[in-house]
Coordinates of C-alpha atoms in Angstrom, one line a residue:
Chain A
X163 CA 74.2 95.4 119.2
X164 CA 70.7 94.0 118.2
X165 CA 69.9 90.2 119.7
X166 CA 71.1 87.6 117.1
X167 CA 69.1 84.0 116.7
X168 CA 70.9 81.1 116.1
X169 CA 69.4 80.6 113.1
X170 CA 70.7 84.0 112.0
X171 CA 74.2 83.1 113.6
X172 CA 75.0 79.7 111.9
X173 CA 73.9 80.8 108.6
X174 CA 76.7 83.8 108.9
X175 CA 78.8 81.3 110.3
X176 CA 78.3 78.8 106.9
X177 CA 78.7 81.9 105.0
X178 CA 82.8 83.0 105.8
X179 CA 83.8 79.6 106.3
X180 CA 82.5 79.2 102.4
X181 CA 83.1 82.7 101.6
X182 CA 86.9 82.2 102.6
X183 CA 87.8 79.0 100.6
X184 CA 85.6 79.6 97.4
X185 CA 85.1 83.2 97.5
X186 CA 81.8 85.1 97.4
X187 CA 80.9 84.5 94.0
X188 CA 82.0 81.0 94.4
X189 CA 79.1 80.4 97.2
X190 CA 75.7 79.7 96.3
X191 CA 73.3 80.0 99.2
X192 CA 72.1 76.5 99.0
X193 CA 75.5 75.5 100.4
X194 CA 75.4 78.1 102.8
X195 CA 71.9 76.5 103.8
X196 CA 73.4 72.9 104.0
X197 CA 76.7 73.8 106.1
X198 CA 74.6 76.0 108.3
X199 CA 72.5 73.1 108.7
X200 CA 69.4 74.8 107.5
X201 CA 66.6 74.9 105.4
X202 CA 66.8 76.9 102.3
X203 CA 63.8 79.1 103.3
X204 CA 65.2 79.8 106.1
X205 CA 68.1 81.0 104.5
X206 CA 66.0 83.3 102.8
X207 CA 63.4 84.7 105.4
X208 CA 66.5 85.9 106.9
X209 CA 68.9 87.3 104.2
X210 CA 67.0 88.0 100.9
X211 CA 69.7 88.0 98.6
X212 CA 73.3 86.3 98.8
X213 CA 74.6 90.0 98.2
X214 CA 72.5 90.9 101.8
X215 CA 73.8 88.1 103.5
X216 CA 77.9 88.7 102.5
X217 CA 77.3 92.3 103.0
X218 CA 76.2 91.8 106.3
X219 CA 79.3 89.9 106.8
X220 CA 81.6 92.6 106.0
X221 CA 80.2 95.5 107.6
X222 CA 79.9 93.8 110.5
X223 CA 84.0 93.2 110.5
X224 CA 84.7 96.4 109.5
X225 CA 82.8 97.9 112.4
X226 CA 83.7 95.7 114.7
X227 CA 87.3 96.1 113.5
X228 CA 86.3 100.9 113.7
X229 CA 85.3 99.7 117.4
X230 CA 88.2 97.9 118.6
X231 CA 90.6 100.8 117.1
X232 CA 89.2 103.7 118.5
X233 CA 89.0 101.4 121.8
X234 CA 93.1 101.1 122.0
X235 CA 93.2 104.9 120.3
X236 CA 91.7 106.1 123.7
X237 CA 93.2 103.9 126.0
X238 CA 96.3 105.4 126.3
X239 CA 98.3 109.2 124.4
X240 CA 101.8 109.4 122.1
X241 CA 102.9 107.0 119.8
X242 CA 101.5 104.2 122.2
X243 CA 98.4 104.3 120.7
X244 CA 99.9 103.4 117.5
X245 CA 101.6 101.0 119.3
X246 CA 97.9 99.5 120.9
X247 CA 95.8 100.2 117.7
X248 CA 98.6 97.7 115.7
X249 CA 98.2 95.0 118.8
X250 CA 94.7 95.3 118.8
X251 CA 94.4 95.2 114.8
X252 CA 96.1 92.2 114.7
X253 CA 95.1 90.4 117.7
X254 CA 91.5 90.8 115.9
X255 CA 92.5 89.7 112.8
X256 CA 93.9 86.1 114.6
X257 CA 91.0 85.5 116.2
X258 CA 88.9 86.1 112.8
X259 CA 91.0 84.7 110.2
X260 CA 88.3 83.7 107.5
X261 CA 87.1 87.2 107.8
X262 CA 90.1 88.8 107.6
X263 CA 90.9 87.1 104.7
X264 CA 87.6 87.5 103.1
X265 CA 88.0 91.6 103.7
X266 CA 91.6 91.5 102.4
X267 CA 89.6 90.9 99.3
X268 CA 86.8 92.9 99.3
X269 CA 88.6 95.6 100.6
X270 CA 89.3 97.5 96.9
X271 CA 86.7 95.7 95.1
X272 CA 84.4 98.5 93.1
X273 CA 82.1 96.0 91.7
X274 CA 79.8 94.8 95.0
X275 CA 76.4 95.9 96.0
X276 CA 77.7 96.3 99.4
X277 CA 81.3 98.9 97.9
X278 CA 79.4 102.1 99.5
X279 CA 78.8 100.9 102.7
X280 CA 82.4 99.5 103.0
X281 CA 84.2 102.2 101.9
X282 CA 81.8 104.6 105.1
X283 CA 83.3 102.3 107.3
X284 CA 86.8 101.3 106.1
X285 CA 86.6 105.3 106.2
X286 CA 85.7 105.1 109.8
X287 CA 89.0 102.8 110.6
X288 CA 91.4 105.1 109.1
X289 CA 90.0 107.8 110.6
X290 CA 91.2 106.0 113.8
X291 CA 94.6 105.5 112.8
X292 CA 94.3 109.7 111.2
X293 CA 92.9 111.1 114.9
X294 CA 96.2 109.0 116.6
X295 CA 98.2 110.7 114.3
X296 CA 97.5 114.4 114.9
X297 CA 99.4 114.9 117.8
X298 CA 102.6 112.9 115.7
X299 CA 102.7 114.8 112.5
X300 CA 103.9 117.9 112.0
X301 CA 101.9 120.9 112.4
X302 CA 100.4 122.2 108.9
X303 CA 100.2 118.7 107.9
X304 CA 97.2 118.5 105.3
X305 CA 94.2 116.6 105.9
X306 CA 95.2 114.7 103.1
X307 CA 98.5 113.2 103.9
X308 CA 97.3 112.2 107.5
X309 CA 94.9 110.1 105.7
X310 CA 97.7 108.8 103.5
X311 CA 99.9 108.3 106.4
X312 CA 97.3 106.9 108.2
X313 CA 96.7 104.3 105.3
X314 CA 99.8 103.6 105.1
X315 CA 100.2 102.3 109.3
X316 CA 97.0 100.6 108.4
X317 CA 98.5 98.6 105.3
X318 CA 101.4 97.5 106.8
X319 CA 99.6 96.2 109.8
X320 CA 97.0 94.5 107.2
X321 CA 99.5 92.8 105.2
X322 CA 101.7 91.6 107.7
X323 CA 98.5 89.9 109.7
X324 CA 97.8 88.3 106.5
X325 CA 101.4 87.6 105.6
X326 CA 101.1 86.1 109.4
X327 CA 98.0 84.1 108.7
X328 CA 99.2 82.4 105.5
X329 CA 103.0 81.9 105.7
X330 CA 103.8 82.0 109.8
X331 CA 100.4 81.5 111.6
X332 CA 102.6 80.0 114.8
X333 CA 104.2 82.7 115.5
X334 CA 102.9 85.0 118.5
X335 CA 100.9 88.1 118.0
X336 CA 103.5 89.9 120.1
X337 CA 106.5 88.8 117.5
X338 CA 104.0 90.2 114.0
X339 CA 103.3 92.9 116.6
X340 CA 106.8 94.3 117.2
X341 CA 108.1 93.7 113.6
X342 CA 105.4 95.9 112.2
X343 CA 106.0 98.4 114.7
X344 CA 109.7 98.2 113.9
X345 CA 109.1 99.7 110.2
X346 CA 107.5 102.7 111.7
X347 CA 110.4 102.8 114.5
X348 CA 113.1 105.1 112.6
X349 CA 115.5 102.3 113.0
X350 CA 115.4 101.5 109.6
X351 CA 116.1 104.9 107.8
X352 CA 118.7 105.2 110.6
X353 CA 120.3 101.9 111.6
X354 CA 122.3 101.4 115.1
Chain B
X827 CA 109.4 89.0 76.5
X828 CA 108.1 86.6 73.9
X829 CA 106.3 89.1 71.4
X830 CA 103.0 89.4 71.7
X831 CA 100.4 90.1 68.8
X832 CA 97.8 93.4 68.5
X833 CA 94.6 91.1 68.8
X834 CA 96.1 89.2 72.1
X835 CA 97.2 92.8 73.8
X836 CA 93.6 94.2 72.9
X837 CA 92.1 90.9 74.5
X838 CA 94.1 91.7 77.8
X839 CA 93.7 95.2 78.2
X840 CA 90.1 94.9 77.5
X841 CA 89.6 92.0 80.1
X842 CA 91.4 94.5 82.3
X843 CA 89.0 97.3 82.0
X844 CA 86.3 95.3 82.4
X845 CA 88.0 93.2 85.5
X846 CA 88.7 96.5 87.2
X847 CA 84.7 97.8 86.8
X848 CA 83.3 94.7 87.4
X849 CA 85.3 92.2 89.1
X850 CA 86.8 89.2 87.7
X851 CA 83.3 86.6 88.7
X852 CA 81.2 89.6 86.4
X853 CA 82.8 89.7 83.4
X854 CA 82.3 87.3 80.8
X855 CA 83.9 85.8 77.4
X856 CA 81.5 87.7 75.0
X857 CA 82.2 90.9 77.0
X858 CA 86.2 91.0 76.7
X859 CA 85.8 90.3 72.6
X860 CA 83.2 92.9 71.9
X861 CA 85.9 95.3 73.9
X862 CA 87.9 94.2 72.3
X863 CA 86.4 94.5 68.9
X864 CA 87.5 90.7 68.1
X865 CA 85.4 87.5 67.8
X866 CA 85.0 85.1 70.0
X867 CA 86.7 82.8 68.3
X868 CA 89.5 84.6 68.2
X869 CA 89.5 85.3 72.0
X870 CA 89.1 81.2 72.4
X871 CA 92.0 81.3 70.2
X872 CA 95.1 83.1 72.5
X873 CA 93.6 82.1 75.4
X874 CA 92.0 78.9 76.7
X875 CA 89.3 80.1 79.8
X876 CA 88.6 83.1 81.6
X877 CA 90.3 81.8 83.7
X878 CA 93.9 81.7 81.3
X879 CA 93.5 85.2 80.6
X880 CA 93.1 86.9 83.7
X881 CA 95.9 84.6 85.0
X882 CA 98.2 85.5 82.5
X883 CA 97.1 89.2 83.0
X884 CA 97.3 88.9 86.8
X885 CA 100.7 87.1 86.4
X886 CA 102.6 89.4 84.1
X887 CA 101.9 92.6 86.5
X888 CA 102.8 90.9 89.6
X889 CA 106.0 90.1 87.3
X890 CA 106.5 93.5 86.6
X891 CA 106.0 94.6 89.7
X892 CA 108.8 92.5 91.0
X893 CA 111.4 93.7 87.8
X894 CA 110.3 97.2 88.8
X895 CA 111.9 96.8 92.8
X896 CA 114.3 94.9 91.6
X897 CA 116.0 97.0 89.7
X898 CA 115.2 100.1 92.2
X899 CA 117.0 98.1 94.8
X900 CA 120.2 98.1 92.6
X901 CA 120.0 101.3 92.1
X902 CA 121.2 102.8 95.3
X903 CA 122.1 101.8 98.7
X904 CA 120.8 101.8 101.9
X905 CA 117.9 103.1 103.4
X906 CA 117.4 105.4 99.6
X907 CA 117.0 101.9 98.5
X908 CA 113.4 101.7 100.5
X909 CA 112.9 105.4 99.3
X910 CA 113.6 103.9 95.6
X911 CA 111.3 101.0 95.5
X912 CA 108.7 103.0 97.0
X913 CA 108.6 105.6 95.1
X914 CA 109.2 103.3 92.3
X915 CA 106.0 101.2 93.5
X916 CA 103.7 103.9 93.2
X917 CA 104.3 105.2 89.7
X918 CA 104.1 101.8 88.6
X919 CA 100.7 102.0 90.4
X920 CA 100.0 105.2 89.4
X921 CA 100.7 104.2 85.5
X922 CA 98.6 100.9 86.1
X923 CA 95.0 102.0 87.3
X924 CA 93.3 99.4 86.6
X925 CA 95.5 96.3 86.6
X926 CA 96.3 98.1 90.2
X927 CA 93.2 97.6 91.8
X928 CA 92.9 94.7 89.9
X929 CA 95.4 92.9 91.8
X930 CA 94.8 94.5 95.1
X931 CA 91.7 92.4 94.7
X932 CA 93.1 89.4 94.0
X933 CA 96.6 89.1 95.9
X934 CA 94.6 87.1 98.9
X935 CA 92.3 85.1 97.0
X936 CA 92.3 81.3 97.9
X937 CA 90.0 80.4 95.5
X938 CA 92.0 80.7 92.2
X939 CA 93.3 78.6 90.0
X940 CA 96.6 81.2 89.9
X941 CA 96.5 81.7 93.0
X942 CA 100.0 78.9 93.4
X943 CA 101.6 81.3 90.5
X944 CA 100.1 84.7 92.4
X945 CA 101.7 83.5 95.6
X946 CA 105.2 82.6 94.3
X947 CA 105.2 85.9 92.2
X948 CA 103.9 88.0 95.3
X949 CA 106.7 86.3 98.2
X950 CA 109.2 87.6 94.3
X951 CA 107.9 90.7 95.5
X952 CA 108.2 90.5 98.9
X953 CA 111.5 89.3 98.8
X954 CA 112.7 92.5 97.2
X955 CA 111.7 94.6 100.2
X956 CA 113.1 91.6 102.4
X957 CA 116.4 92.2 100.0
X958 CA 117.0 96.1 100.6
X959 CA 116.1 95.3 104.1
X960 CA 119.0 92.8 105.1
X961 CA 121.2 95.3 105.8
X962 CA 118.9 97.6 107.8
X963 CA 117.7 95.5 110.3
X964 CA 120.0 94.4 113.6
X965 CA 122.2 91.4 113.1
X966 CA 120.5 88.6 114.2
X967 CA 116.9 89.8 112.8
X968 CA 115.4 86.4 111.6
X969 CA 114.3 85.3 108.1
X970 CA 110.5 85.3 109.3
X971 CA 110.9 88.8 110.6
X972 CA 112.6 89.9 107.8
X973 CA 109.5 89.3 106.0
X974 CA 106.8 90.3 108.3
X975 CA 108.7 93.6 107.8
X976 CA 109.1 93.7 104.1
X977 CA 105.5 93.4 103.8
X978 CA 104.6 95.9 106.3
X979 CA 106.9 98.4 104.0
X980 CA 104.9 96.3 101.2
X981 CA 101.6 96.6 102.5
X982 CA 101.5 100.7 103.6
X983 CA 102.9 101.1 100.0
X984 CA 100.2 99.8 98.5
X985 CA 97.0 101.3 100.7
X986 CA 98.9 103.9 100.4
X987 CA 99.3 103.8 96.7
X988 CA 95.5 102.5 96.4
X989 CA 93.9 105.3 99.5
X990 CA 95.3 108.0 96.3
X991 CA 94.1 106.6 93.3
X992 CA 90.6 106.3 95.1
X993 CA 90.2 109.6 97.2
X994 CA 92.8 112.2 95.6
X995 CA 94.3 110.8 92.5
X996 CA 95.2 114.8 91.4
X997 CA 97.9 114.2 94.2
X998 CA 101.5 114.4 92.6
X999 CA 103.0 110.7 93.3
X1000 CA 105.9 112.1 95.2
X1001 CA 103.4 113.8 98.0
X1002 CA 101.9 110.3 98.3
X1003 CA 105.8 108.6 98.4
X1004 CA 107.0 111.8 101.0
X1005 CA 103.5 110.9 103.3
X1006 CA 104.2 107.1 103.2
X1007 CA 108.1 107.5 103.9
X1008 CA 107.4 109.6 106.4
X1009 CA 106.0 106.7 108.0
X1010 CA 109.3 104.7 108.6
X1011 CA 111.0 108.0 109.1
X1012 CA 111.0 107.1 112.8
X1013 CA 109.2 110.7 113.4
X1014 CA 106.4 109.4 114.3
X1015 CA 107.7 107.8 117.3
X1016 CA 110.0 110.9 118.2
X1017 CA 108.3 113.7 117.1
X1018 CA 110.4 116.6 117.1

């Protein structure tokens, strides 16, 4: 990863805080400069536009998610992969609450200039779940069906994680992972 | 439900189409009037502001989701309830694609004037899943944990449904429901 200047980092952090609070449309470059404690010219020196600034923030975020999921997937085998990936994703959400909220609000928008790169990266993150599901689904399951299952596992983890952050932020990450993973255990379909 | 005038309906439909295409911030009241084929005064006669217009669109949408989920829940019993609710929600998404996309982008935003009513209604939809899960989870499961499980089931269905609309819209709804429900079957944790 290229080295990032302290100024650029301060601008990205300020944009993240403001974007999570007021939305991207509700955030101006003036406010970002003020919050970051830098001159407005300095913001534009680093980012040509607000779109470029938030685009970089979001694509970096989805990239980190992919990397985290890949690492968790390669660390183990079988259904343990899904367990590890759910745990890793929830920890990442907890450690990056503002970014997680911003990403959740952006992930299905189709009116953004960064839409294509977000979709590509989202597909990359999904394909990590799809790869982990490969040995777990019946032989002959189509790629489409596997991607839908991957979306389900991803969506369950994302929505569980956001519910946690918004409504019970003091719960330990492991309890949240247990609740999400319980829905995949089969015990709902066949209660003891 | 109160009777809604043809003009009001045309304005709501135009707002929905434009909002799904360009986002709420990227849509103006002028454009809504033009698309609806009504005078701008007529838009403001029916809705005091753009916020009120989109707020009504979104809260009506989440209300319909709650009603649909409740109806599916009351139609049957046991895990069949989850099956029925997943199917009903996917059918609703397919029949209201623009609204589903708009809602997905709005559901976790915290900078909107309609935030509180969206959260209340979202919680209502979630509580339908939580109610269906009641008899399926181990005795002693906390309300918090049950809501997290409900979020997981809801998130899996929502994300599976949006993946479907965006990337394989020609697949039959039943195939999508099968893929989503497979993730809850327990067969991932214990492949045959």
